[in-house]
mmCIF file of N, CA and C in Angstrom:
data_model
loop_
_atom_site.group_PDB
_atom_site.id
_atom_site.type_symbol
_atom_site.label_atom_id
_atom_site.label_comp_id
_atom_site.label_asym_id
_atom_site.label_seq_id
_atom_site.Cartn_x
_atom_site.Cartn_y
_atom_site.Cartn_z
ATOM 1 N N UNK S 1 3.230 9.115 0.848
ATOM 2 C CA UNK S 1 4.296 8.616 1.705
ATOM 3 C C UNK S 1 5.053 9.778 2.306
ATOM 4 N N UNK S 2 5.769 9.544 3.500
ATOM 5 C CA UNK S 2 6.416 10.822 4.085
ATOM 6 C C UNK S 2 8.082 10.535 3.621
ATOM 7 N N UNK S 3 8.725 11.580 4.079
ATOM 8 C CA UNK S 3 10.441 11.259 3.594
ATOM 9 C C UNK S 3 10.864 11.503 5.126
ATOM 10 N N UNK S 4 11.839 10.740 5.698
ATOM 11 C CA UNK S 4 12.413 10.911 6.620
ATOM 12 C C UNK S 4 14.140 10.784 6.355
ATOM 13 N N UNK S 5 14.666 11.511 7.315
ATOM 14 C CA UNK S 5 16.075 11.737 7.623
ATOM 15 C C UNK S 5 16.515 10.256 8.544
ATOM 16 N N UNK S 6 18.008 9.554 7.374
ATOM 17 C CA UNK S 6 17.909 8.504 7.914
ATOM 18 C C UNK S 6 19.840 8.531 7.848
ATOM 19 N N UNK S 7 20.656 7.490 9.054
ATOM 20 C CA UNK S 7 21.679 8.288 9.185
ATOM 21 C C UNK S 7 22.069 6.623 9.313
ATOM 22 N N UNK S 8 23.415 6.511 8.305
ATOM 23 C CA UNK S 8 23.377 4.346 8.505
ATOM 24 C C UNK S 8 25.348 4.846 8.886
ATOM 25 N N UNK S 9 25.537 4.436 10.115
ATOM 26 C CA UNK S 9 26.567 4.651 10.802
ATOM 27 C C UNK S 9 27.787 3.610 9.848
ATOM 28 N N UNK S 10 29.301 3.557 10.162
ATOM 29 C CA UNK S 10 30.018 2.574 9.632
ATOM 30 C C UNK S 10 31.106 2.924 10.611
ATOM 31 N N UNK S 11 31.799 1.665 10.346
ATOM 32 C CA UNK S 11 33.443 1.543 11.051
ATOM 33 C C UNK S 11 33.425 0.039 11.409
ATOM 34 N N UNK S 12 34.722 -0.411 11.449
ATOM 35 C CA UNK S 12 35.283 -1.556 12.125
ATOM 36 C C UNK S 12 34.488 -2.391 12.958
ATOM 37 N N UNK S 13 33.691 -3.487 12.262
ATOM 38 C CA UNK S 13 32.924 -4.363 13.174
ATOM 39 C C UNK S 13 32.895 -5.856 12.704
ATOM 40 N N UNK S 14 32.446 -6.377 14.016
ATOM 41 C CA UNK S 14 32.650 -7.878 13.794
ATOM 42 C C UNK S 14 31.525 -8.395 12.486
ATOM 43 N N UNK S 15 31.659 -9.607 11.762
ATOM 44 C CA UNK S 15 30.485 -9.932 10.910
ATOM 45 C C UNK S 15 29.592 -11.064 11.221
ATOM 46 N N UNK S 16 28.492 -10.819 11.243
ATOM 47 C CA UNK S 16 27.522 -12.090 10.708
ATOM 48 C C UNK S 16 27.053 -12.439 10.283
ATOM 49 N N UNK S 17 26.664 -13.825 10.045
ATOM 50 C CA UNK S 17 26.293 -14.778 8.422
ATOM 51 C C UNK S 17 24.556 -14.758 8.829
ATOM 52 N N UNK S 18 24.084 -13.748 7.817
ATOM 53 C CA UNK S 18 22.400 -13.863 7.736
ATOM 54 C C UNK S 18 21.948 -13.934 6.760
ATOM 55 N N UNK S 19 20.491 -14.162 6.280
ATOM 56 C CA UNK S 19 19.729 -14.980 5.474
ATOM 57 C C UNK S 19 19.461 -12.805 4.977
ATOM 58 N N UNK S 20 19.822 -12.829 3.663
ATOM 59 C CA UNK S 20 19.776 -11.599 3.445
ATOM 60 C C UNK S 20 18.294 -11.177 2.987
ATOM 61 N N UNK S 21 17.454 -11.782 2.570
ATOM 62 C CA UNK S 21 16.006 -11.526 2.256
ATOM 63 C C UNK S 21 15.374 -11.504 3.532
ATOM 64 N N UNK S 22 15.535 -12.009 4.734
ATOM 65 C CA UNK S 22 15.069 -12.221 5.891
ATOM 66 C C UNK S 22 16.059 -10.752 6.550
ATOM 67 N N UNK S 23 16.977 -10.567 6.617
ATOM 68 C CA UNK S 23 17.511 -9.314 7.202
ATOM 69 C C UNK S 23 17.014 -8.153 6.292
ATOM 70 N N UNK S 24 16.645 -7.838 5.162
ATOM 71 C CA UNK S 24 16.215 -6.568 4.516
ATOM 72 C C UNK S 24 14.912 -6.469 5.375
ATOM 73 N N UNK S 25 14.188 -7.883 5.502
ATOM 74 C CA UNK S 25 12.652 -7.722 6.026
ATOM 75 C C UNK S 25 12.885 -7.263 7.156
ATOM 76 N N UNK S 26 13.247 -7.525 7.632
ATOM 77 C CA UNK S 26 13.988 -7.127 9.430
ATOM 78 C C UNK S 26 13.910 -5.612 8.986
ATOM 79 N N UNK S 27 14.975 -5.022 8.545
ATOM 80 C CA UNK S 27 15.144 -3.557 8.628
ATOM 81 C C UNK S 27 13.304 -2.620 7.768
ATOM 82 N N UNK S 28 13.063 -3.451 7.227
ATOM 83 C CA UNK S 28 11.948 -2.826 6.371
ATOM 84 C C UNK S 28 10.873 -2.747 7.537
ATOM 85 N N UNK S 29 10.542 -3.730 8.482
ATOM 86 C CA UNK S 29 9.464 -3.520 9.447
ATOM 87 C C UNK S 29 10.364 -2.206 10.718
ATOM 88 N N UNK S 30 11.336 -2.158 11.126
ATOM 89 C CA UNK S 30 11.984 -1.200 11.416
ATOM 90 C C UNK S 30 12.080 0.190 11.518
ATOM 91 N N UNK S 31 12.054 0.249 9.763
ATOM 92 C CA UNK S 31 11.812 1.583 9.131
ATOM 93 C C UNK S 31 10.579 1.944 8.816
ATOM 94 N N UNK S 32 9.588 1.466 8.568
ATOM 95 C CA UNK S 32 8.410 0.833 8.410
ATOM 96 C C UNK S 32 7.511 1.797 9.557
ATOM 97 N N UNK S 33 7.590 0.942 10.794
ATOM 98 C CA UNK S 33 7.162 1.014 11.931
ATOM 99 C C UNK S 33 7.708 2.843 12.654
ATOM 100 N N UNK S 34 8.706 3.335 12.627
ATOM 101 C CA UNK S 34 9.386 4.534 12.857
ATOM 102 C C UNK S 34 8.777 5.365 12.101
ATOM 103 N N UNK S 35 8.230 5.411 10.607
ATOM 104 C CA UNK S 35 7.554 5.974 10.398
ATOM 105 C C UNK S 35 5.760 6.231 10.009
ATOM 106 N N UNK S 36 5.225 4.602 10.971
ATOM 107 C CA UNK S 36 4.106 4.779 11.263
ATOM 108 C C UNK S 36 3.927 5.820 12.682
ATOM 109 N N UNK S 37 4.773 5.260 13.771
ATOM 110 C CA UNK S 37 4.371 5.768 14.500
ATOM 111 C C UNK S 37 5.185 7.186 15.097
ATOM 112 N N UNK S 38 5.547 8.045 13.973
ATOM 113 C CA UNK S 38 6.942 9.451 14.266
ATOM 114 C C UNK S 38 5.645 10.397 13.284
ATOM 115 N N UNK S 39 6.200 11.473 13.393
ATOM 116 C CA UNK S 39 5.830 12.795 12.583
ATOM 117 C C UNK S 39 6.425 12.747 11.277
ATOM 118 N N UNK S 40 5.859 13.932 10.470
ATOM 119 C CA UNK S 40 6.358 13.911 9.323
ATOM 120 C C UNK S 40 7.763 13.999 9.093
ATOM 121 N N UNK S 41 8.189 15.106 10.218
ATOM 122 C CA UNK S 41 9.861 15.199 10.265
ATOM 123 C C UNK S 41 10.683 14.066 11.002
ATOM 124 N N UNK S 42 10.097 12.822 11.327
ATOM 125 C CA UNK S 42 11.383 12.001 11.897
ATOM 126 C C UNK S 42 12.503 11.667 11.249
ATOM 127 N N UNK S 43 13.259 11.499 11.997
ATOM 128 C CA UNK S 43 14.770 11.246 11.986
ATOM 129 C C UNK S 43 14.913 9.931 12.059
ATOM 130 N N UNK S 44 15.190 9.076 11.331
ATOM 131 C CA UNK S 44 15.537 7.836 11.930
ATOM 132 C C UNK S 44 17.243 7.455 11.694
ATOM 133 N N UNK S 45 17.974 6.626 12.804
ATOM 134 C CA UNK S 45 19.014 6.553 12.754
ATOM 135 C C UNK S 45 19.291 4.592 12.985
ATOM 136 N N UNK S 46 20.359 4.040 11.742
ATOM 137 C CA UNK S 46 20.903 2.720 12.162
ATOM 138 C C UNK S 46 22.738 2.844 12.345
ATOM 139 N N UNK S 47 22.809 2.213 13.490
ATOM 140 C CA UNK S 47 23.921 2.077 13.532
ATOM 141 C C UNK S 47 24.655 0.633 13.764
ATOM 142 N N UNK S 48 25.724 -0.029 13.314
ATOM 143 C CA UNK S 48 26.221 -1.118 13.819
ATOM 144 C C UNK S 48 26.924 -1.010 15.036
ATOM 145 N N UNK S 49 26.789 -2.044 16.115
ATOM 146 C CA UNK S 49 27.542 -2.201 17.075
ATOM 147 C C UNK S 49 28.561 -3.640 16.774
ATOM 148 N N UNK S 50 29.349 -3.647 17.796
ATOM 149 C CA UNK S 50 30.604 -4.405 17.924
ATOM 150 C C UNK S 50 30.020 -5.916 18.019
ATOM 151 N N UNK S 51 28.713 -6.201 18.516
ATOM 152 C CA UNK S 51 28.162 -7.843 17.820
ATOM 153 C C UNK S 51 26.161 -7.541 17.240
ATOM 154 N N UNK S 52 26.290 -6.188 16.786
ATOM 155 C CA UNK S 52 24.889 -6.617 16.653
ATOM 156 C C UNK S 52 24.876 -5.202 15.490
ATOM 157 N N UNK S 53 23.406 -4.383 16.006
ATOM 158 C CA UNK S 53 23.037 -2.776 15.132
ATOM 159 C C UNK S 53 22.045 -2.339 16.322
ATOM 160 N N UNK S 54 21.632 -1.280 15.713
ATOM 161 C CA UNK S 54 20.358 -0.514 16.666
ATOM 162 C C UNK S 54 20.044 0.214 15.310
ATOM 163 N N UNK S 55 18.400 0.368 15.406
ATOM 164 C CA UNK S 55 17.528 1.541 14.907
ATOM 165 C C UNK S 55 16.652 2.289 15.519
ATOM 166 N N UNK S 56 17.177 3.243 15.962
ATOM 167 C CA UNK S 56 16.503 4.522 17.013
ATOM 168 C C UNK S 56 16.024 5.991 15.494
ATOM 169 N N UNK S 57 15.156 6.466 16.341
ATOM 170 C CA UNK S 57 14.188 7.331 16.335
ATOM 171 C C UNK S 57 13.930 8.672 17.022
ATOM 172 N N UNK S 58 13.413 9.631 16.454
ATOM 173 C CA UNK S 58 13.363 10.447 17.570
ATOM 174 C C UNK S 58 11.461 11.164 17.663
ATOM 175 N N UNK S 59 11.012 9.521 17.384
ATOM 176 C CA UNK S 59 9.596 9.823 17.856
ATOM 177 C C UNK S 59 9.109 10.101 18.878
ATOM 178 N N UNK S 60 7.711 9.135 19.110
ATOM 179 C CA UNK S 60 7.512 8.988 20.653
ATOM 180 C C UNK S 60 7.647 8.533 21.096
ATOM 181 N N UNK S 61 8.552 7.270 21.324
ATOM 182 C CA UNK S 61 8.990 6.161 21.663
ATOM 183 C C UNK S 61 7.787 5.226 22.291
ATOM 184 N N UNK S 62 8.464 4.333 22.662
ATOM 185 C CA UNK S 62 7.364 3.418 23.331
ATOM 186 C C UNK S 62 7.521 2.976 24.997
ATOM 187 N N UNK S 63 6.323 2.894 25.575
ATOM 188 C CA UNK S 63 6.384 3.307 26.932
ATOM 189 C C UNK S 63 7.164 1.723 27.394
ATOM 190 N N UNK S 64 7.468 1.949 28.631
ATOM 191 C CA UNK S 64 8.694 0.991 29.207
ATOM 192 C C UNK S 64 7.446 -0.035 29.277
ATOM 193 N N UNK S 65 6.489 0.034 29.891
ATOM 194 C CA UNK S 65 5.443 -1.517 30.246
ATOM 195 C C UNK S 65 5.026 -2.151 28.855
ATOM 196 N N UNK S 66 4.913 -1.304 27.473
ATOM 197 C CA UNK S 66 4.664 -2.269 26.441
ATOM 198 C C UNK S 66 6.008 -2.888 25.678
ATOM 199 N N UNK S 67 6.963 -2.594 26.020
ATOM 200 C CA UNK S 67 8.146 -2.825 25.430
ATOM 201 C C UNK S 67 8.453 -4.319 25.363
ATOM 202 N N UNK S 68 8.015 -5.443 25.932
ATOM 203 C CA UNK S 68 8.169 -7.036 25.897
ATOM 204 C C UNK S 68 6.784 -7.241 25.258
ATOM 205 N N UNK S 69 5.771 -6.793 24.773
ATOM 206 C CA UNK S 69 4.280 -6.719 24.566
ATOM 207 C C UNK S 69 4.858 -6.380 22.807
ATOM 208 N N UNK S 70 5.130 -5.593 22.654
ATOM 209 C CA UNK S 70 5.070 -5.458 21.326
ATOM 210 C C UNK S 70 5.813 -5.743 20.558
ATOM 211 N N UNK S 71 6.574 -7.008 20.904
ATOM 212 C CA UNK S 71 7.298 -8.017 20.190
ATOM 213 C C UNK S 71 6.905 -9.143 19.862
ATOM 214 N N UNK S 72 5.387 -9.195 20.532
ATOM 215 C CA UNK S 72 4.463 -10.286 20.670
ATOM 216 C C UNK S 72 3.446 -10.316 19.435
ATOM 217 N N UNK S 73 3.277 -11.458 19.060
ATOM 218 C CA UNK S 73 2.730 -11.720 17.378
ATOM 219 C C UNK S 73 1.179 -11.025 17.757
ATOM 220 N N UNK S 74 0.619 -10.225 17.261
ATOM 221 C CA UNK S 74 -0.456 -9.786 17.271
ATOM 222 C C UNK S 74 -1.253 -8.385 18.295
ATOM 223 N N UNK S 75 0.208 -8.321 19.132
ATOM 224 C CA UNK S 75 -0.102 -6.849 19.384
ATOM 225 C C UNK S 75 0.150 -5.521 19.070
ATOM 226 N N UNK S 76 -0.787 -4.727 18.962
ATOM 227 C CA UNK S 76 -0.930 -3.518 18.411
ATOM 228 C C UNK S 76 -1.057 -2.255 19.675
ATOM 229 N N UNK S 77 -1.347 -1.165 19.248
ATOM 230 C CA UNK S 77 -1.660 -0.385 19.952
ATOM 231 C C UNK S 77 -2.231 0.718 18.812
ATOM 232 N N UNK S 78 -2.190 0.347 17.472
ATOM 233 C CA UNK S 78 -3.034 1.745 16.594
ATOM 234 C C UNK S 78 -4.250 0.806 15.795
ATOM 235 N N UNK S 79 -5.422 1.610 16.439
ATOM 236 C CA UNK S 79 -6.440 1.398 15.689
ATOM 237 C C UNK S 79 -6.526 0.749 14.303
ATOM 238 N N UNK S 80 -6.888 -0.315 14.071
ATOM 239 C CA UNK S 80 -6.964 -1.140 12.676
ATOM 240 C C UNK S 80 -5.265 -1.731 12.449
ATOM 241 N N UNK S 81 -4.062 -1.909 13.504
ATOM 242 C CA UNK S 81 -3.176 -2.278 13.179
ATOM 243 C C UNK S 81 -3.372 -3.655 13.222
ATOM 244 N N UNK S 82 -2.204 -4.024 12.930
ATOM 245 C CA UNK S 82 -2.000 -5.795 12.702
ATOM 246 C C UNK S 82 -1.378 -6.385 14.112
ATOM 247 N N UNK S 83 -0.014 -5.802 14.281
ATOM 248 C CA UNK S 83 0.353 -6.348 15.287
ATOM 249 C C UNK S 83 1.654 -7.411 14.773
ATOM 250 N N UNK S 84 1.640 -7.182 13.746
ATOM 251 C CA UNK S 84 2.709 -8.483 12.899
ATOM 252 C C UNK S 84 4.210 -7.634 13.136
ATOM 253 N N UNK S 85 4.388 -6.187 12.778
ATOM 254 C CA UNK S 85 5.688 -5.504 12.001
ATOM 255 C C UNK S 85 6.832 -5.966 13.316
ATOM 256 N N UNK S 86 6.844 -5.553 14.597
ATOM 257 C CA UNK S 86 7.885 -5.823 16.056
ATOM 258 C C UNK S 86 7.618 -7.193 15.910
ATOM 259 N N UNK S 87 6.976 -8.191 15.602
ATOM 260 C CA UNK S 87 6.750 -9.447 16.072
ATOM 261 C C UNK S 87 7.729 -10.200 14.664
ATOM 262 N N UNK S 88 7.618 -9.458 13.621
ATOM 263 C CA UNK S 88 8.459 -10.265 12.106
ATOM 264 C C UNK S 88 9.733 -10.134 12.626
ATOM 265 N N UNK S 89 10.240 -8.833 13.112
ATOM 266 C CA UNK S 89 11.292 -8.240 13.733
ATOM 267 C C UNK S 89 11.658 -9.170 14.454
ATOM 268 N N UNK S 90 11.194 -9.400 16.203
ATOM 269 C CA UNK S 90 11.641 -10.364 16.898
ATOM 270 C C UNK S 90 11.785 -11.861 16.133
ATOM 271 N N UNK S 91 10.482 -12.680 15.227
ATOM 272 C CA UNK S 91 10.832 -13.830 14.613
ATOM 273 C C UNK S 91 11.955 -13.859 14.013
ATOM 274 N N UNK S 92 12.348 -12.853 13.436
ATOM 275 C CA UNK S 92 13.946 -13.186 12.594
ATOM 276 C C UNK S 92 15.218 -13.220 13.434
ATOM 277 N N UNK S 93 15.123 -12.187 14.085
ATOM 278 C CA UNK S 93 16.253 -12.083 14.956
ATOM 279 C C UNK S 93 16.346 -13.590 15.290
ATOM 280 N N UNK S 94 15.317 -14.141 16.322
ATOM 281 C CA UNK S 94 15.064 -15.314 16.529
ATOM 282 C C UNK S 94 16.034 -16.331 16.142
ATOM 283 N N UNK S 95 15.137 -16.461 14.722
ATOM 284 C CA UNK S 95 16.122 -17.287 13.871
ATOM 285 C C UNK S 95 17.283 -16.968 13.375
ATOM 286 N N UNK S 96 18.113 -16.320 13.797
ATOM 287 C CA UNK S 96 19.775 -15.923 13.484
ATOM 288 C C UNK S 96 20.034 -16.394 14.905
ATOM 289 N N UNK S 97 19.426 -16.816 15.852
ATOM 290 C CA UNK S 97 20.163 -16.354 17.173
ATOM 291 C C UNK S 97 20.388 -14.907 17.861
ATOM 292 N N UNK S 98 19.973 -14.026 17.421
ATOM 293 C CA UNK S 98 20.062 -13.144 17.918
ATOM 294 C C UNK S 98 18.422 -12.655 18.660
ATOM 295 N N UNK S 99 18.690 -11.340 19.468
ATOM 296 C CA UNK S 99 17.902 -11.461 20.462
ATOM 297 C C UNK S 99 17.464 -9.514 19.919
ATOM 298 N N UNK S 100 16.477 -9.092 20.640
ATOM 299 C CA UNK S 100 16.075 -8.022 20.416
ATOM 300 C C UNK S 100 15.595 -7.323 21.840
ATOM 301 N N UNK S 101 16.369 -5.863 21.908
ATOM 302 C CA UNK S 101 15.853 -5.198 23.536
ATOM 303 C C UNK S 101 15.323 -4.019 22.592
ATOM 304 N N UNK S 102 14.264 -3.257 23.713
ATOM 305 C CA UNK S 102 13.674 -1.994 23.268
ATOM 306 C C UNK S 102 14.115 -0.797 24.776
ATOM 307 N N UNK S 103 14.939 0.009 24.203
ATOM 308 C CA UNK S 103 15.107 0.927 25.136
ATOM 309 C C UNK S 103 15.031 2.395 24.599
ATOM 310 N N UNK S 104 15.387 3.826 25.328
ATOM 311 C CA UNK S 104 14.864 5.325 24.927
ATOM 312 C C UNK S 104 15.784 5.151 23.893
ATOM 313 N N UNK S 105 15.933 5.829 23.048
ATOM 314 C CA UNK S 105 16.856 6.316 21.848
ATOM 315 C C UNK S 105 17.319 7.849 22.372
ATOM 316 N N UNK S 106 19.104 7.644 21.842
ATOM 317 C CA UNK S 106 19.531 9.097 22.359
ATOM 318 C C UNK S 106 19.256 9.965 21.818
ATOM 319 N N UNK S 107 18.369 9.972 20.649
ATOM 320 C CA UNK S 107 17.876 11.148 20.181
ATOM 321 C C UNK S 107 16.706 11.815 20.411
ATOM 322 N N UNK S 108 15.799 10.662 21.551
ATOM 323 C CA UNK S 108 14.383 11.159 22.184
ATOM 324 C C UNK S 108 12.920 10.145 21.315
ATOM 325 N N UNK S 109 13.174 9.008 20.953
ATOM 326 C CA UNK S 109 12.299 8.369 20.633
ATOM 327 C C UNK S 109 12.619 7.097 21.164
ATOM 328 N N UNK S 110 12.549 5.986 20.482
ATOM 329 C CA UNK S 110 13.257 4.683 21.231
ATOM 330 C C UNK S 110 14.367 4.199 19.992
ATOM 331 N N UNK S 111 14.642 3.137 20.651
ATOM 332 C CA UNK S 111 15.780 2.315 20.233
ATOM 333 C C UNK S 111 15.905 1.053 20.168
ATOM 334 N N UNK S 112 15.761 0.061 19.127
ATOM 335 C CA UNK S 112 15.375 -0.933 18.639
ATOM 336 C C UNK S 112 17.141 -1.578 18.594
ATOM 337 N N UNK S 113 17.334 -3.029 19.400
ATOM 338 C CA UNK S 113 18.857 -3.202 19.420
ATOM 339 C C UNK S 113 18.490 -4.736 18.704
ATOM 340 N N UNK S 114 19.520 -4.762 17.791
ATOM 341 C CA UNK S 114 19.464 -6.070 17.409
ATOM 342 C C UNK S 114 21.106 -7.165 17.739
ATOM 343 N N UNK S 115 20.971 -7.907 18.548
ATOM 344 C CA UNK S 115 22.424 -8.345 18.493
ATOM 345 C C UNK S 115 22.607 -9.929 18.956
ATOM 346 N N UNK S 116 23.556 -10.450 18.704
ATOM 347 C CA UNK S 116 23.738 -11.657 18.915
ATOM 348 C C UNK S 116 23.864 -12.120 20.368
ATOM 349 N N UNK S 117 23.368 -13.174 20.459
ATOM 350 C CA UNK S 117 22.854 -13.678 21.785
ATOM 351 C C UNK S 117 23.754 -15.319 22.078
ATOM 352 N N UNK S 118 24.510 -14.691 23.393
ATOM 353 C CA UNK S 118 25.776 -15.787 23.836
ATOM 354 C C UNK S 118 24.889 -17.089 24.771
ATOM 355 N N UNK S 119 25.647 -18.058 24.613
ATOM 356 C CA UNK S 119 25.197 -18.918 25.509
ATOM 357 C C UNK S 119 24.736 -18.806 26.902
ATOM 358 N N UNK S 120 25.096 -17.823 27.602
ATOM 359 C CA UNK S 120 24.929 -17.378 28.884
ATOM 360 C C UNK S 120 23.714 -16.578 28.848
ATOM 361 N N UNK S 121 23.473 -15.754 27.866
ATOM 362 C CA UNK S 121 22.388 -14.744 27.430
ATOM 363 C C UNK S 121 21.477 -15.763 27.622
ATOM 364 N N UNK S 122 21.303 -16.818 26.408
ATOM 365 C CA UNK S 122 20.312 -17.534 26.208
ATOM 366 C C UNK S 122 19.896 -18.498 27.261
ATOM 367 N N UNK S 123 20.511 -18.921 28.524
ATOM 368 C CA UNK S 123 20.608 -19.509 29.598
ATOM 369 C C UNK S 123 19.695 -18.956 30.753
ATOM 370 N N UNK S 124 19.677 -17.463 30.569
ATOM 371 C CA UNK S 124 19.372 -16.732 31.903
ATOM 372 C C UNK S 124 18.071 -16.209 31.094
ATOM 373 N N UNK S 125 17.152 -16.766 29.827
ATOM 374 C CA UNK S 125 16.026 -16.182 29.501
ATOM 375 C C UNK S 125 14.941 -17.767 29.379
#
């Protein structure tokens, strides 16, 4: 197994009521996944935001055209993968109501956002 540098942010934030065996799984495919696809030295970073979290990286991130693709139950992109770990990820969020974006991470890999999703959100998807 590799060891990575991992950085879990805190301060003043709103709360929400989740299924806590279903949110560890959440963060475990997360962390999981950051260090399938990072070097031996990645960095991984979680932080809470004001209605949600993010877990960024400073791998190789993932290119902007697979980024709605690999939230999708069964796609992969590494030889002999599954395709399940982004897709358990998106199913849970799911089921909290919350929603999941993939954008660069400020540290130079990507950035995995997890956050709650308003009526208007859920309207315009």
């Amino acid at each position: 197994t590799r060891a990575a540098d991992v950085e879990l942010g805190s301060g003043d934030y709103s709360t929400s009521r989740a299924d806590a065996r279903r949110l560890n799984l959440l963060f475990d495919h997360l962390f999981r996944k950051a260090h399938q696809h990072g070097s031996d030295e990645i960095t991984v970073r979680a932080e809470l935001l004001d209605k949600g979290c993010y877990v960024e990286d400073d791998g190789p991130g993932i290119d902007p055209d697979e980024r709605d693709r690999v939230l999708e139950y069964g796609y992969t992109t590494q030889s002999g993968g599954t395709g399940l770990g982004l897709s358990i990820v998106n199913s849970i969020a799911e089921a909290h109501g919350w929603g999941v974006s993939i954008t660069d991470s400020e540290i130079g890999g990507v950035r995995i956002e997890i956050s709650e999703t308003t009526p208007t959100d859920a309207e315009s998807t």
